[in-house]
Amino acid sequence: SFLHFRDITQKGYEKKRSKLLGAYLSHPPGLEASMAHERRPPMAPSASRYHRRRSSGTRDERYRSDVHTEAVQAALAKHKERKMAVPMPSKRRSLVVQTSMDAYTPPDTSSGSEEEGGQGEGTPTSSQGSVSMEHWISRAIHQGSTTSSSSSSTQSGGSGAAGRLADVLAQTHVENHSAPPDVTTYTSEHPVQVERPQVSTVPRTTPKYGNAELMETGDGVPVSSRVSAKIQQLVNTLKQPSVPSPHYTDDFFQPDPNQPRPEGAQMVAIRGEPLGVVTNWPPSLEAALQRWGTISPKAPCLTTMDTNGKPLYVLTYGKLWSRSIKVAYNILHKLGTKQEPMVRPGDRVALVFPNNDPAAFMVAFYGCLLAEVVPVPIEVPLTRKDAGSQQIGFLLGSCGVTVALTSDACHKGLPKGPTGEIPQFKGWPKLLWFVTESKHLSKPPRDWFPHIKDANNDTAYIEYKTCKDGSVLGVTVTRIALLTHCQALTQSCGYTEAEIIVNVLDFKKDVGLWHGILTSVMNMMHVISIPYSLMKVNPLSWIQKVCQYKAKVACVKSRDMHWALVAHRDQRDINLSSLRMLVVADGSNPWSISSCDAFLNVFQSKGLRPEVICPCASSAEALTVAIRRPTDDSNQPPGRGVLSMQGLSHGVIRVDSEERLSVLTVQDVGTVMPGALMCVVKPEGVPQLCRTDEIGELCVCSIATGMSYYGLSGMTKNTFEVFPMSSSGAPISEYPFTRTGLLGFIGPGGLAFVSGKMDGLMVVSGRRHNADDIVATALAVEPMKFVYRGRIAVFSVTVLHDERIVVVAEQRPDSTEEDSFQWMSRVLQAIDSIHNVGVFCLALVPANTLPKTPLGGIHLSETKQLFLEGSLHPCNVLMCPHTCVTNLPKPRQKQPEIGPASVMVGNLVSGKRIAQASGRDLGQIEDNDQARKFLFLSEVLQWRAQTTPDHVLFTLLSSRGAVLSSLTCLQLHKRAEKIATMLMERGHLQDGDHVALVYPPGIDLIAAFYGCLYAGCVPITVRPPHPQNIATTLPTVKMIVEVSRSACVMTSQVISKLLKSKEASAAVDVRTWPPVLDTDDLPKKKPPQLYKPSNPDTLAYLDFSVSTTGMLAGVKMSHTATSAFCRSIKLQCELYPSREVAICLDPYCGLGFVLWCLCSVYSGHQSILIPPSELEVNPALWLMAVSQFRVRDTFCSYSVMELCTKGLGLQTESLKSRGLDLSRVRTCVVVAEERPRIALTQSFSKLFKDLGLHPRAVSTSFGCRVNLAICLQGTSGPDPTTVYVDMRALRHDRVRLVERGSPHSLPLMESGKILPGVRIIIANPETKGPLGDSHLGEIWVHCAHNGSGYFTVYGDEALQSDHFNSHLSFGDTQTVWARTGYLGFLRRTELTDASGERHDALYVVGALDEAMELRGMRYHPIDIETSVIRTHKSIMECAVFPWTNLLVVVVELEGSEQEALDLVPLVTNAVLEEHYLIVGVVVVVDIGVIPINSRGEKQRMHLRDGFLADQLDPIYVAYNM
């Protein structure tokens, strides 16, 4: 019942349901209770609480004594009662790739990791425990799944038939429309009531999006709005009370006062037994080799195995000795020249040997020791770009390594360049590769002999260590430390001469090196080395070798025990009674205990004694930290601690809390090493001793530890030279301690317990969690079904001042979407119950795709790197920011405003100058403007036709840049007369009738406009429907025609046919069109007389447009306003008949229409018209025209600028060679109704600077519905200024200026200069009071060219009336202002304008009705979108909108669909980090899905409606929990 949903893009639901449920109702196959007979002998309970055994009661037929699994299952069962419903993400079919099992081989190294924890991979059959248990779990978990699944068909979409139909519709793919729809739904009904200012109420039309229709039921509510149902479900889930979160102030975490605190006494450092130096212990390791090589040359030292488990080669002590001498001689004398040897004693050399050749490694290692050079063993680089190999290269570089020793086979296997040389690996120094096989080496002269000294403080070798962040450090180990460590191991493990030891571990470092290469030689032992490649083929090989050789000791990891368990069934003759010690190298990993228990449980009957199992703890810095001693006494049971997880997270030891579910059982790793002193210190800050019941970092003081990090003195000091202090502040010893990197405590009897590693530590809101524990919990959730056991990575990422936990697992190829999703939601719940911490992100990746370490484990830091840079390519993602992020700043409470009395003093508001500004005063400008004497544009045209009949006013260009047609004053006048005749005679129109002009951008549109004026009609320009996309674009045309009450439609022949076509009748009711006149064949005669307008306040035209919020509004423009508008622009841009202006804008509304149709007639300049749609064919068209016609002033839209920036970015050189020259351009203005897009204008300026474009030339204008042009950068006056404001203050409606580049800064550019005749004031949108300079408020404008009101059908003006005539609530209450609906601020600058006054700059921040109120703050979508687009190179475009106070982010993905899921965490992180907002839904769509209108603005509300009606065909929809 976690899921009530099918994926929205999946059909065939019924069929799958029965298949899915089938699995839960019957027993899982393949689980024979074969283990039932192997009962475990009950243990005598020990008195100490630490020794409490796990109760082995009725269920001990399971050999995995895994209390953890039980705890997890119980926790999940508890969650069942809470009925968590998590909306399942939606995925496009193409992303749901079902791999067939035949084509699939299990991951070759699904082994679980070397360092990073992991316990190998088992077959699903044997390690599940017995049937009854499994059945019990599945019953506990799947109870009620039948009911929930059957109810899901009803929930997912209304009545059956309609739901099925909707399923089919959900499959229909939305084509990318070249011209996106320009209108949102105008239906008054809507699936969820949204308050939206509705300017026009129109008879309902069915909204369409692409070709996916919205099915409507009788009452106009769409069925199958699955998305909105899922969002509702998400909202309900988020309302549920979650864990009470700690309280946060703005950024700082405050600890919970009730958290457990340590109460014990201060601990005392524990001393190991004295290191008893035995008389015949050698004075150095080389001396030991010399001794055995000369007195027992035939004694076997090392036996290697081939992949069939057959002995491949036996290296004797004699051979090891003679070959090492040979290697030593050749290193020192055969590299470089006699005068200039390449390697001198003390130099570092790399040892590069594969894991299946320990003999060659051993010879090279001892060769180095004899030559007194320092070996640095590293992994074989397999490819040039191995995970982590670059970091190893850095280590080699910093150690000054120039020579790499390797074996013949390895040398042949290295990647080669074209001439056979080994290429330089990425990040590696230049190396000489030297093969150490005897046959390639020269014999040393008789008299040459290595110098064998006693062990001293010189460096013996360097062991590499990979840190949490992926960097690689080199730990130096001195010769005395090396020898002392071998002695301590010999003493604590009781090693004796000629003992046989089986080693499965990596012999190049850590426990494998210390026991299998070093200590073994000191004691002349015989090592049987099992290569990793053999373990993969035969996991039992090590046990077989123990039997075959009657080995006394074996060195393994818990994963080797686990593998053996899984594979041991078929073996009959196993006898492990020879083992006296089984060293478990990763005994410090908290989950090794379950492998140890399970292993003992199974192999006790095969002669394995319990006391043989000896976990040890080790670290690269401190070498062996502690090891359990092999005893002969089987009565002394090992130490156990059953610790409370809750306590651990606060760093406190609480034994077996009441809450049985969340406990961690740890086993002791024995006692301190001989000759060492151990204490526990606080992990952070000053190394102060912990209390006895406190978890800290284990520190060791001993000769046998590492000495330093090579070349890093600062880090060395903090790790190898630590002086622990008592509470009094005094150091506890004069000798330095080494930090081990292990977290734990010292229990009763001096037993060391390790509860985790510093590297795996994640501090989430003040509590400590261990990555390994979280892996264990994730594994306990139905382990082997959906993910590979050893293939889980857990790490933390820092987002918003805290660490957040990320879990990444490899998914089995045969698991279905539902399976994995269910597994994910249950992992989240299990981790939440047991660790009391939320998982920020859980991602599943396809099998075998996580980066590996050389021994097959997961490369953790590389995985984290991929996650952070968005190249992990998960196939499933579940993010839970709502549950995890508890430290958001508090939501804002609005403060009451101050009253007018305390605010106004003269022209000051709250001590600041009132924010008001104006352009030049039109009345005082003396110019010889002849057009001024006419009140009407129609009269200006007639006057020009008489005085300058042949002067060209308009030139239209084709997509090739050729002149298509042009109009002189007289030609335009004559065309207009004929059109007027046609309107009167054929259209029978009276003066004052409205006429819709449906033309493509061009000259016919202009002629038709003036024809209407000549006939006394009111023109309305309408964008024609897109022939490829009639279904979406025609309803808009129809709506404008109806809303504007047009008495007839004038158009061209082509469009007139289109309006009556079959496609059109499918989209709208073509019978209701008013008469359609086509102006391609005009009457020959001119009208009897032209209409003489008398009242300049009557309507000249209607300006219709759709706002970005989907509001269709027609603004009334009177003749007075039209003439004032033209004059204002003429003065600002200094337009005269001799000038040419290039215009690349849509001519349907706003300033674009005025520039295209009106300005030339008023000012007499020539307009070169470039239809923006032609740039899609030829992006260089506009700029070529500007260059060719030597234009000084040009106007364009953002869409045009973007087309040029994207389309011509790489062509500037070729354009230059074609003679493109922009050096004459004085002003290039972007016509816009939004905040200036600085990034775009700047990249445009930069790009075309080489072609002569002056950066000062580019600017933007600002207009809106009530006033089509408020600002416009003219020819004179200062350059537009840019200021930086604090984005956080802006959310609180405050303006705080900051320096460029400061955090959270947002650049705002002035929107051009205020036009002549325009007055601006900034007012508080709520109280309507005036505001001070640099205060954010609504921009109000008073001006002769303001529109005179909205034109609506049903007298709906009341709602909008104050848009055009508002009064301030105090101060100057007389002036009539129009409200722009945009937030902005005025700021007086240091610059002076043309009149010598200080210049006032207007900064537009954004539209009020676009802004989103979230958490009490005001956000502008563009700011969030900018952050999102920056997060990943594949995000092409982004749009955000709120839905039921959830933030929905839609991103367009350029690239493969496999990247879609990478974007979800990146988007969520960026918005959290930069805006303190939690993203509710992330929708990944194809390019071109986000609708953009002609002005290049995103239609967010339109997108929202499309999303909620399931019409986007998204690639992926993630619902963040």
GROMACS .gro file of N, CA and C in nm, residues 279 442 542 610 889:
model
   15
  279THR      N    1   6.509  -1.374   2.168
  279THR     CA    2   6.652  -1.367   2.137
  279THR      C    3   6.681  -1.377   1.988
  442SER      N    4   7.057  -0.806  -1.532
  442SER     CA    5   7.199  -0.846  -1.536
  442SER      C    6   7.234  -0.908  -1.403
  542TRP      N    7   3.955  -2.057  -0.098
  542TRP     CA    8   4.040  -2.039   0.019
  542TRP      C    9   4.017  -2.148   0.123
  610PRO      N   10   3.500  -2.183   1.762
  610PRO     CA   11   3.458  -2.043   1.775
  610PRO      C   12   3.573  -1.949   1.808
  889PRO      N   13   1.540   2.890   0.672
  889PRO     CA   14   1.507   3.008   0.753
  889PRO      C   15   1.356   3.013   0.776
   0.00000   0.00000   0.00000
